[in-house]
Coordinates of C-alpha atoms (C1' of nucleotides) in Angstrom, one line a residue:
Chain A
X253 CA 23.8 -10.5 35.3
X254 CA 23.0 -13.5 33.3
X255 CA 21.0 -15.3 35.7
X256 CA 17.7 -14.3 34.7
X257 CA 18.4 -15.4 31.1
X258 CA 19.5 -18.9 32.6
X259 CA 16.5 -19.2 34.9
X260 CA 14.1 -18.0 31.9
X261 CA 15.0 -20.1 29.2
X262 CA 15.4 -23.2 32.5
X263 CA 11.1 -22.5 32.0
X264 CA 11.0 -24.1 28.8
X265 CA 14.6 -26.3 30.0
X266 CA 16.1 -28.5 30.8
X267 CA 19.3 -26.8 29.8
X268 CA 22.3 -28.8 30.1
X269 CA 25.1 -27.7 32.4
X270 CA 27.3 -26.6 29.3
X271 CA 25.0 -24.0 28.2
X272 CA 24.6 -22.7 31.3
X273 CA 27.9 -21.9 31.9
X274 CA 28.3 -20.6 28.8
X275 CA 25.3 -18.6 28.8
X276 CA 26.7 -17.5 32.0
X277 CA 30.2 -16.5 30.6
X278 CA 28.2 -14.4 27.9
X279 CA 28.2 -10.7 27.5
X280 CA 25.0 -9.1 27.8
X281 CA 24.1 -5.7 26.8
X282 CA 20.9 -3.9 29.0
X283 CA 19.2 -1.3 27.5
X284 CA 16.5 0.5 29.1
X285 CA 13.1 2.2 27.4
X286 CA 10.6 4.6 28.5
X287 CA 7.2 3.8 28.5
X288 CA 5.8 4.0 24.5
X289 CA 9.4 3.7 23.0
X290 CA 10.2 1.4 20.2
X291 CA 12.0 -2.2 21.7
X292 CA 12.4 -4.2 18.4
X293 CA 11.4 -2.3 15.0
X294 CA 10.0 -4.7 12.3
X295 CA 12.2 -6.3 10.3
X296 CA 15.1 -7.3 12.5
X297 CA 17.0 -9.9 12.8
X298 CA 16.7 -12.3 16.5
X299 CA 19.5 -12.1 18.6
X300 CA 17.7 -12.9 22.2
X301 CA 16.1 -10.1 23.7
X302 CA 14.5 -11.1 26.9
X303 CA 13.0 -8.3 28.9
X304 CA 14.2 -8.1 32.1
X305 CA 11.5 -5.6 33.5
X306 CA 8.5 -3.5 32.3
X307 CA 5.5 -4.8 30.6
X308 CA 5.6 -4.7 26.5
X309 CA 3.8 -5.3 23.6
X310 CA 4.4 -7.1 20.5
X311 CA 1.8 -5.8 18.0
X312 CA 1.8 -4.7 13.7
X313 CA 1.0 -1.3 12.5
X314 CA -1.3 -2.2 9.4
X315 CA -1.1 -0.3 5.9
X316 CA -3.9 1.8 7.1
X317 CA -2.5 2.7 10.1
X318 CA -4.5 0.0 12.1
X319 CA -2.9 -1.6 14.7
X320 CA -3.4 -6.0 16.1
X321 CA -1.4 -5.8 19.5
X322 CA -0.6 -10.1 19.2
X323 CA 1.2 -10.5 22.9
X324 CA 2.0 -8.9 25.8
X325 CA 5.4 -9.4 27.5
X326 CA 6.5 -9.7 30.8
X327 CA 9.3 -10.2 32.8
X328 CA 11.1 -13.3 31.7
X329 CA 9.6 -13.4 28.2
X330 CA 11.8 -13.7 25.0
X331 CA 11.0 -10.9 22.9
X332 CA 12.3 -11.9 19.3
X333 CA 11.4 -15.0 19.0
X334 CA 10.0 -14.3 15.4
X335 CA 13.5 -13.4 14.6
X336 CA 15.2 -16.0 15.1
X337 CA 15.7 -17.1 11.5
X338 CA 14.6 -14.5 9.3
X339 CA 13.4 -10.5 10.1
X340 CA 10.6 -9.9 12.6
X341 CA 7.6 -9.8 11.4
X342 CA 6.2 -7.4 14.1
X343 CA 7.6 -4.7 16.3
X344 CA 7.8 -4.7 20.0
X345 CA 7.0 -1.3 22.3
X346 CA 7.4 -0.5 25.5
X347 CA 4.1 -0.2 27.7
X348 CA 6.1 1.0 30.9
X349 CA 9.8 1.7 31.6
X350 CA 12.0 -1.9 30.3
X351 CA 14.8 -3.2 30.6
X352 CA 15.7 -5.2 27.7
X353 CA 18.7 -7.9 27.8
X354 CA 20.2 -9.0 24.6
X355 CA 22.7 -11.6 23.7
X356 CA 25.2 -10.8 20.3
X357 CA 23.4 -12.0 17.8
X358 CA 26.7 -13.7 16.5
X359 CA 27.4 -15.1 19.8
X360 CA 23.7 -16.3 19.9
X361 CA 23.6 -18.3 17.2
X362 CA 27.3 -19.6 17.5
X363 CA 25.8 -21.3 20.7
X364 CA 22.7 -22.5 19.0
X365 CA 25.2 -24.9 16.9
X366 CA 26.7 -25.9 19.6
X367 CA 24.0 -26.4 22.0
X368 CA 20.8 -28.3 21.1
X369 CA 19.1 -27.5 24.7
X370 CA 19.3 -24.1 24.1
X371 CA 17.6 -24.8 20.8
X372 CA 14.7 -26.9 22.2
X373 CA 14.0 -24.4 25.0
X374 CA 13.8 -21.8 22.2
X375 CA 11.6 -24.1 20.5
X376 CA 9.4 -24.6 23.3
X377 CA 9.8 -21.3 23.4
X378 CA 7.9 -20.8 20.3
X379 CA 5.5 -23.1 20.7
X380 CA 4.7 -21.5 23.9
X381 CA 4.1 -18.1 22.0
X382 CA 1.9 -19.9 19.3
X383 CA -0.1 -21.4 21.8
X384 CA -0.7 -18.4 23.9
X385 CA -2.0 -17.1 20.0
X386 CA -4.3 -19.3 19.7
X387 CA -6.0 -18.3 23.0
X388 CA -6.0 -14.8 21.1
X389 CA -7.5 -16.2 17.9
X390 CA -10.5 -17.6 19.8
X391 CA -11.2 -14.6 21.9
X392 CA -10.7 -12.7 18.5
X393 CA -13.0 -14.9 16.6
X394 CA -15.7 -16.2 19.3
X395 CA -15.8 -14.1 22.2
X396 CA -17.6 -10.8 23.2
X397 CA -15.8 -7.5 23.9
X398 CA -16.5 -8.1 27.6
X399 CA -15.6 -12.1 27.5
X400 CA -12.4 -11.1 25.6
X401 CA -11.6 -8.1 28.4
X402 CA -12.1 -10.6 31.0
X403 CA -9.8 -13.3 29.6
X404 CA -7.2 -10.7 29.2
X405 CA -7.5 -9.3 33.0
X406 CA -7.2 -12.6 33.7
X407 CA -3.9 -13.8 31.4
X408 CA -2.6 -10.4 32.6
X409 CA -2.7 -10.6 36.3
X410 CA -2.2 -14.6 36.4
X411 CA 1.0 -14.3 34.3
X412 CA 2.1 -11.8 36.8
X413 CA 1.1 -14.2 39.9
X414 CA 2.9 -16.9 38.7
X415 CA 6.5 -14.5 38.8
X416 CA 5.6 -12.9 42.2
X417 CA 4.9 -9.8 40.4
X418 CA 1.3 -9.9 42.0
X419 CA -0.2 -9.0 45.7
X420 CA -3.3 -8.3 46.7
X421 CA -5.1 -8.9 43.8
X422 CA -3.3 -6.0 41.9
X423 CA -0.8 -6.1 39.3
X424 CA 0.7 -3.6 36.7
X425 CA -0.7 -3.4 33.8
X426 CA 0.3 0.2 32.5
X427 CA -1.8 -0.1 28.9
X428 CA -4.1 3.0 28.0
X429 CA -7.7 1.5 26.4
X430 CA -6.5 2.0 23.1
X431 CA -3.5 -0.4 23.6
X432 CA -7.1 -2.9 25.2
X433 CA -8.8 -2.1 22.0
X434 CA -6.1 -2.9 19.6
X435 CA -5.0 -6.5 21.5
X436 CA -8.5 -7.0 20.9
X437 CA -9.8 -5.7 18.3
X438 CA -12.3 -3.5 19.4
X439 CA -13.1 0.2 19.6
X440 CA -11.8 2.9 22.5
X441 CA -15.2 3.7 22.5
X442 CA -15.9 0.4 22.7
X443 CA -13.7 -0.4 25.4
X444 CA -14.3 2.0 27.6
X445 CA -17.7 1.2 28.0
X446 CA -16.8 -2.4 28.6
X447 CA -14.3 -1.3 31.6
X448 CA -17.2 0.6 33.1
X449 CA -19.1 -2.6 33.1
X450 CA -16.5 -4.3 34.9
X451 CA -16.3 -2.2 37.5
X452 CA -19.6 -1.6 37.9
X453 CA -20.3 -6.0 38.2
X454 CA -17.4 -6.0 41.0
X455 CA -15.4 -8.2 38.1
X456 CA -11.9 -6.0 38.4
X457 CA -10.8 -2.1 37.8
X458 CA -8.5 -0.6 36.0
X459 CA -6.6 2.5 37.1
X460 CA -3.4 4.6 37.2
X461 CA -1.8 1.4 35.5
X462 CA -2.5 -0.3 38.0
X463 CA -5.2 -3.6 37.6
X464 CA -7.5 -4.6 40.4
X465 CA -8.9 -8.2 40.6
X466 CA -12.1 -7.7 42.4
X467 CA -13.4 -11.2 41.9
X468 CA -11.6 -13.9 40.2
X469 CA -13.7 -16.5 39.9
X470 CA -16.5 -14.5 38.1
X471 CA -14.0 -13.3 36.0
X472 CA -12.3 -16.7 35.0
X473 CA -15.8 -17.6 34.2
X474 CA -17.1 -14.9 31.9
X475 CA -13.7 -14.8 29.9
X476 CA -13.7 -18.4 30.1
X477 CA -10.1 -18.1 31.3
X478 CA -7.6 -21.6 31.0
X479 CA -3.9 -20.8 32.7
X480 CA -3.0 -23.9 30.4
X481 CA -2.5 -21.7 27.4
X482 CA 0.1 -18.9 29.2
X483 CA 2.0 -22.3 31.1
X484 CA 5.9 -23.2 29.4
X485 CA 5.8 -25.6 27.0
X486 CA 7.7 -27.8 29.2
X487 CA 8.5 -32.1 28.7
X488 CA 7.0 -33.1 32.1
X489 CA 9.2 -36.5 31.7
X490 CA 12.2 -34.9 30.5
X491 CA 12.6 -31.9 33.0
X492 CA 11.6 -34.2 35.9
X493 CA 14.8 -36.9 34.9
X494 CA 17.6 -33.6 34.0
X495 CA 16.5 -32.3 37.7
X496 CA 17.6 -35.6 38.6
X497 CA 20.8 -35.8 37.2
X498 CA 21.2 -31.9 37.9
X499 CA 19.6 -30.7 40.5
X500 CA 19.1 -27.3 41.2
X501 CA 17.5 -25.5 39.1
X502 CA 18.1 -21.5 39.0
X503 CA 15.0 -20.4 41.0
X504 CA 13.6 -17.7 39.3
Chain B
X66 CA 8.2 -43.5 0.7
X67 CA 9.6 -41.0 3.1
X68 CA 10.9 -38.8 0.2
X69 CA 8.0 -36.3 0.6
X70 CA 8.3 -36.1 4.1
X71 CA 12.0 -35.4 3.7
X72 CA 11.5 -32.7 1.3
X73 CA 8.7 -30.8 3.4
X74 CA 11.1 -30.9 6.4
X75 CA 14.1 -29.3 3.7
X76 CA 11.6 -26.7 3.3
X77 CA 12.4 -25.7 6.9
X78 CA 16.3 -27.0 6.4
X79 CA 18.9 -27.3 6.0
X80 CA 18.9 -31.0 7.1
X81 CA 22.3 -32.4 7.5
X82 CA 22.8 -35.4 5.7
X83 CA 23.2 -37.7 8.7
X84 CA 19.4 -37.3 9.6
X85 CA 17.9 -37.5 5.8
X86 CA 19.5 -41.3 5.9
X87 CA 18.0 -41.8 9.3
X88 CA 14.8 -40.3 8.3
X89 CA 14.5 -42.6 4.8
X90 CA 15.1 -45.6 6.9
X91 CA 12.5 -44.7 9.1
X92 CA 8.6 -47.0 9.1
X93 CA 6.5 -44.6 8.2
X94 CA 2.9 -45.5 8.8
X95 CA 0.4 -44.4 6.2
X96 CA -3.3 -44.0 7.4
X97 CA -5.9 -42.4 5.2
X98 CA -8.9 -40.6 6.8
X99 CA -12.4 -39.5 5.3
X100 CA -12.8 -35.8 5.1
X101 CA -15.0 -35.1 8.2
X102 CA -13.3 -37.7 10.3
X103 CA -10.6 -36.4 13.3
X104 CA -6.8 -36.8 12.0
X105 CA -5.3 -35.5 15.4
X106 CA -7.5 -35.6 18.8
X107 CA -6.7 -33.1 21.0
X108 CA -4.4 -34.1 24.3
X109 CA -2.5 -36.1 21.6
X110 CA 1.1 -36.6 22.1
X111 CA 3.4 -35.4 18.9
X112 CA 4.7 -38.4 17.0
X113 CA 5.5 -36.0 13.8
X114 CA 2.8 -36.2 11.5
X115 CA 2.5 -35.4 7.9
X116 CA -0.4 -34.3 5.7
X117 CA 0.6 -36.2 2.3
X118 CA -2.6 -35.6 0.7
X119 CA -5.7 -33.9 1.2
X120 CA -6.5 -30.8 3.3
X121 CA -7.5 -30.5 6.9
X122 CA -7.8 -27.9 9.7
X123 CA -6.7 -27.2 12.7
X124 CA -9.4 -26.4 15.4
X125 CA -10.8 -26.2 18.7
X126 CA -13.8 -26.8 20.0
X127 CA -15.4 -24.8 22.5
X128 CA -17.2 -25.2 26.0
X129 CA -20.3 -23.7 24.4
X130 CA -20.2 -25.6 20.9
X131 CA -18.8 -23.0 19.3
X132 CA -15.3 -23.6 17.1
X133 CA -12.4 -21.8 15.8
X134 CA -10.1 -22.8 13.1
X135 CA -6.4 -21.8 13.5
X136 CA -5.2 -22.8 10.1
X137 CA -6.3 -24.8 7.0
X138 CA -3.1 -27.6 6.6
X139 CA -2.2 -28.4 3.0
X140 CA 0.2 -31.6 1.8
X141 CA 3.7 -31.2 3.1
X142 CA 2.5 -29.8 6.7
X143 CA 3.4 -30.8 9.8
X144 CA 0.3 -31.3 11.5
X145 CA 1.1 -31.9 15.3
X146 CA 3.7 -29.4 16.0
X147 CA 1.9 -27.9 19.1
X148 CA 2.2 -31.4 20.2
X149 CA 5.9 -31.2 20.2
X150 CA 6.7 -31.7 24.0
X151 CA 2.8 -31.4 25.6
X152 CA -0.1 -32.9 24.9
X153 CA -1.8 -31.2 21.9
X154 CA -4.0 -27.9 22.1
X155 CA -6.2 -28.4 19.1
X156 CA -7.7 -31.0 17.7
X157 CA -7.3 -31.7 13.3
X158 CA -9.6 -32.8 11.3
X159 CA -9.7 -33.9 7.6
X160 CA -11.8 -31.4 5.1
X161 CA -11.2 -33.9 2.2
X162 CA -10.0 -37.2 1.9
X163 CA -6.1 -37.5 3.6
X164 CA -3.5 -39.3 4.0
X165 CA -1.2 -38.8 6.5
X166 CA 1.9 -40.3 7.5
X167 CA 3.3 -40.5 11.0
X168 CA 6.4 -41.1 12.1
X169 CA 6.9 -43.1 15.8
X170 CA 6.7 -41.2 19.0
X171 CA 9.8 -42.8 20.4
X172 CA 11.9 -43.3 17.1
X173 CA 11.0 -39.4 16.2
X174 CA 12.5 -37.9 19.4
X175 CA 15.5 -40.4 20.1
X176 CA 16.0 -38.5 16.7
X177 CA 15.4 -35.4 18.4
X178 CA 17.9 -36.0 20.6
X179 CA 20.7 -37.1 18.1
X180 CA 20.2 -35.0 14.9
X181 CA 20.1 -30.6 15.8
X182 CA 19.4 -29.8 12.5
X183 CA 15.8 -31.8 12.4
X184 CA 15.5 -30.1 15.5
X185 CA 15.9 -26.7 14.0
X186 CA 13.7 -27.5 11.1
X187 CA 10.8 -28.0 13.3
X188 CA 11.8 -24.9 15.4
X189 CA 11.5 -22.7 12.2
X190 CA 8.3 -24.9 11.2
X191 CA 6.7 -23.6 14.6
X192 CA 7.8 -20.1 13.4
X193 CA 6.6 -20.3 10.9
X194 CA 3.0 -21.6 12.0
X195 CA 2.8 -18.7 14.6
X196 CA 3.4 -16.2 11.5
X197 CA 0.3 -17.5 10.2
X198 CA -1.5 -16.9 13.1
X199 CA -1.0 -13.5 13.4
X200 CA -1.9 -13.2 9.3
X201 CA -5.0 -14.7 11.2
X202 CA -5.2 -12.9 14.5
X203 CA -4.7 -9.4 12.2
X204 CA -8.2 -10.7 10.3
X205 CA -10.1 -11.6 13.1
X206 CA -9.2 -8.4 14.8
X207 CA -8.9 -5.6 11.9
X208 CA -10.1 -6.6 9.1
X209 CA -13.5 -6.8 7.6
X210 CA -15.7 -9.9 7.1
X211 CA -15.0 -9.5 3.0
X212 CA -11.5 -8.8 3.5
X213 CA -11.3 -11.5 6.2
X214 CA -13.2 -14.0 3.4
X215 CA -10.5 -12.4 0.8
X216 CA -7.3 -13.4 2.7
X217 CA -8.1 -16.6 3.3
X218 CA -8.9 -16.8 -0.7
X219 CA -5.8 -15.5 -1.4
X220 CA -3.6 -18.0 1.4
X221 CA -5.5 -21.6 0.3
X222 CA -4.9 -20.9 -3.8
X223 CA -1.1 -18.9 -2.9
X224 CA -0.2 -21.9 -1.0
X225 CA -1.4 -24.7 -2.9
X226 CA 0.0 -22.9 -6.1
X227 CA 3.5 -22.9 -4.6
X228 CA 3.0 -26.7 -4.3
X229 CA 2.2 -27.1 -8.1
X230 CA -1.7 -27.8 -6.8
X231 CA -3.7 -25.0 -8.4
X232 CA -3.6 -25.3 -12.0
X233 CA -5.8 -22.2 -14.5
X234 CA -6.2 -20.2 -10.9
X235 CA -8.4 -22.9 -9.2
X236 CA -7.8 -24.8 -6.4
X237 CA -9.3 -27.6 -4.1
X238 CA -10.6 -25.4 -1.0
X239 CA -13.3 -28.4 -0.1
X240 CA -14.5 -26.7 3.1
X241 CA -18.6 -25.7 3.9
X242 CA -19.6 -22.3 4.9
X243 CA -19.7 -23.3 8.2
X244 CA -15.7 -23.9 8.1
X245 CA -15.0 -20.0 6.3
X246 CA -17.4 -19.3 9.1
X247 CA -15.5 -20.7 12.1
X248 CA -12.3 -19.9 10.8
X249 CA -12.8 -15.9 10.2
X250 CA -14.8 -15.8 13.3
X251 CA -18.0 -15.0 11.5
X252 CA -22.0 -16.4 11.3
X253 CA -22.8 -19.2 8.3
X254 CA -25.8 -16.9 7.2
X255 CA -23.1 -13.4 6.9
X256 CA -20.6 -15.7 4.9
X257 CA -23.2 -16.7 2.2
X258 CA -23.5 -13.0 1.7
X259 CA -20.1 -12.0 1.4
X260 CA -19.4 -14.8 -0.8
X261 CA -22.0 -14.1 -3.4
X262 CA -20.6 -10.3 -2.8
X263 CA -17.2 -11.6 -4.3
X264 CA -18.4 -13.6 -7.1
X265 CA -20.7 -10.8 -8.4
X266 CA -17.8 -8.9 -7.9
X267 CA -15.7 -10.8 -10.2
X268 CA -13.3 -11.2 -7.6
X269 CA -13.5 -15.6 -6.6
X270 CA -16.2 -18.0 -6.6
X271 CA -15.9 -21.5 -4.7
X272 CA -18.2 -24.8 -5.7
X273 CA -18.2 -28.2 -5.1
X274 CA -15.4 -27.6 -3.2
X275 CA -12.8 -25.7 -5.6
X276 CA -12.0 -22.4 -5.4
X277 CA -11.5 -20.5 -8.6
X278 CA -10.0 -16.8 -8.5
X279 CA -11.5 -14.5 -11.1
X280 CA -9.4 -11.7 -10.2
X281 CA -6.4 -12.0 -8.2
X282 CA -5.1 -8.7 -8.2
X283 CA -7.9 -7.3 -6.2
X284 CA -8.8 -10.0 -3.7
X285 CA -5.2 -9.5 -3.0
X286 CA -5.9 -5.7 -2.7
X287 CA -9.4 -6.2 -0.9
X288 CA -7.6 -8.6 1.0
X289 CA -4.5 -6.9 2.5
X290 CA -2.7 -10.1 1.0
X291 CA 1.0 -10.9 2.1
X292 CA 2.5 -13.9 1.0
X293 CA 5.7 -13.4 3.0
X294 CA 2.9 -14.7 5.9
X295 CA 3.1 -17.9 4.6
X296 CA 7.1 -18.6 3.0
X297 CA 8.8 -21.4 5.7
X298 CA 10.6 -19.4 7.9
X299 CA 14.4 -20.6 6.8
X300 CA 17.6 -18.9 6.6
X301 CA 18.5 -17.3 3.7
X302 CA 22.5 -17.3 4.4
X303 CA 22.5 -20.7 6.0
X304 CA 20.0 -22.5 3.5
X305 CA 22.3 -21.3 0.7
X306 CA 25.8 -22.4 2.3
X307 CA 24.4 -25.4 2.7
X308 CA 23.3 -25.9 -0.5
X309 CA 26.3 -24.7 -1.7
X310 CA 28.6 -28.2 0.5
X311 CA 25.8 -30.1 0.1
X312 CA 24.4 -29.9 -3.8
X313 CA 20.8 -31.4 -4.7
X314 CA 17.9 -31.1 -2.7
X315 CA 15.4 -33.5 -3.3
X316 CA 12.7 -31.4 -4.9
X317 CA 9.3 -30.9 -3.7
Chain C
dC24 C1' -39.9 -41.1 0.3
dG25 C1' -38.6 -39.2 4.1
dT26 C1' -34.6 -37.2 6.2
dT27 C1' -30.4 -35.3 6.8
dC28 C1' -27.3 -31.2 5.2
dG29 C1' -26.3 -27.4 2.5
dG30 C1' -27.1 -23.5 0.8
dT31 C1' -30.1 -19.6 0.0
dT32 C1' -32.9 -15.7 1.8
dG33 C1' -35.6 -12.5 4.6
dA34 C1' -36.8 -9.7 9.0
dT35 C1' -35.4 -8.6 12.7
dC36 C1' -32.1 -7.4 16.7
dA37 C1' -27.2 -6.6 19.1
dT38 C1' -23.2 -5.4 19.2
dC39 C1' -19.9 -2.6 18.0
dG40 C1' -17.8 1.3 15.3
dT41 C1' -18.2 6.3 14.7
dC42 C1' -19.0 10.8 14.8
dA43 C1' -18.9 14.7 18.1
dA44 C1' -18.5 17.0 21.9
dG45 C1' -16.5 17.8 26.8
dC46 C1' -14.0 17.1 31.0
dA47 C1' -9.4 16.2 33.4
dG48 C1' -5.2 16.1 33.8
dT49 C1' 0.0 17.4 32.5
dG50 C1' 3.4 19.7 30.5
dT51 C1' 4.9 24.4 27.9
dG52 C1' 5.7 28.8 26.5
dG53 C1' 4.6 33.7 27.1
Chain D
dC227 C1' 0.3 33.0 36.6
dC228 C1' -2.1 32.1 33.0
dA229 C1' -3.2 30.5 28.3
dC230 C1' -2.3 26.6 25.1
dA231 C1' -1.9 22.6 23.9
dC232 C1' -2.0 17.2 24.1
dT233 C1' -3.2 13.1 25.7
dG234 C1' -6.5 10.0 27.5
dC235 C1' -10.8 9.4 29.3
dT236 C1' -15.8 9.9 29.4
dT237 C1' -20.7 10.4 27.5
dG238 C1' -24.5 10.5 23.6
dA239 C1' -26.6 10.2 19.5
dC240 C1' -26.6 7.4 15.3
dG241 C1' -24.9 4.2 12.2
dA242 C1' -22.7 0.1 9.7
dT243 C1' -21.7 -4.5 10.1
dG244 C1' -22.9 -8.9 11.1
dA245 C1' -25.7 -12.1 14.2
dT246 C1' -30.0 -14.9 15.1
dC247 C1' -34.3 -16.9 13.9
dA248 C1' -36.9 -18.7 10.7
dA249 C1' -38.5 -20.8 6.5
dC250 C1' -37.5 -23.0 1.9
dC251 C1' -34.9 -25.2 -1.3
dG252 C1' -32.3 -28.8 -3.7
dA253 C1' -29.3 -32.6 -3.3
dA254 C1' -27.7 -37.1 -2.0
dC255 C1' -28.6 -40.9 0.7
dG256 C1' -30.8 -44.6 3.2

DNA sequence: CGTTCGGTTGATCATCGTCAAGCAGTGTGG
DNA sequence: CCACACTGCTTGACGATGATCAACCGAACG
């Protein structure tokens, strides 16, 4: 039951052995959400929530009703890192039916006190999130509408592919055009035009919540995509050393 | 000599007493940079660098020569957090003459092993950076050129004011129009027009590297500025408890 | 004294947003 | 079974925001 959580934290590892045991003994509450439901509200205090299944977005709704999406969460992602020490400043909303596993706040905070390697893993997870955000900032600030869209499609596909969630150049992306618009700082109408452009040019198609990559190379070139921006920020030396001393990483 | 570093980390505290002692014994190398000089190159491995004096920007230069600025660093900021566990993905460049104090990588990493409270402080610092980035994402994605500029001016002024670096509604902001453009995802020409607009409307003026706020209320309203986005992500409960048990925070 | 850098201005143009309308699929209640 | 409403997609017309191009100015500097 906790294997996924441990494997996910291990992505940002190395986790010391004591933590794994302790984590595997923890009670996780599992919750499911329908598409469109609010998974984490703004102002929530974090309790280490893991997205186990489905897709969700981290977003903020502005005073004037506009929305900005900060990132898309895939299975294995910790979705309330922003609330680690204070209340979250964004909300999480399900894009598709989701399963979320949650560690109690008290238990979680107690573990943080005892286990530095857990804190280190979380720190790396936050760094990874920050890096992905910087990629999005480049898109928002300096890339054309088509390039932004291509970059987002590359991200969505690439991340799911590394999780084994893509096949035949297809993966899930159950976002409506309004979601894509709010992720890329564009209008719905314009997103529609860009989408048609990508389809006409044979780069990618999105249909019925499924993203199909037609020409990966050209999509990467158009979107200036760098997979490095989404790699977990693990320390190569340290993690290699840890793997030697404690063989067997709980595979993803 | 190390007092500033300790005070700065304490902003993200609480730091346990042992860490403070250990930090105060560490040798810091101090470096100065002229305006325009490269302070931290891309791909550098972090060694806990503190901006002690001056202003700098965190930025990335794209393949096509375009530039995106991710944030402005003020005195007391840790500027190479992105490289905590891997190589930095952005560079840091001095906006004004800067003084940077740097802890050696080996020493720093050794301390991280021993002192969980230092790691926690760094984690909070990273969370703070991530939150500021999200504010910038909202600007880039959903705010007009004038609102973006107003928001940036509010940030620059507010942060320096909380450090005691502003007086008479003035603070340092030695950025050329091209810098502001690259921070806000706009062109130099357009920034110039926005700047003139803000001046004509009596909101703010920037001249000779000095930002002068003329009407804070209206600037905040125009920029939809929320100071919360820049508050250090300390845990209110924990830090209060720590202050009780270990009175005396080395004041900023 | 020429060069460079930054600021300023105007003219023109492209990207993208807004408005408006129509269409398809889906669910709902009469 | 059939309006009806609702949501999301599509398309066109129009306009605004902001980019690009070009030129000039002033200050700093070698």
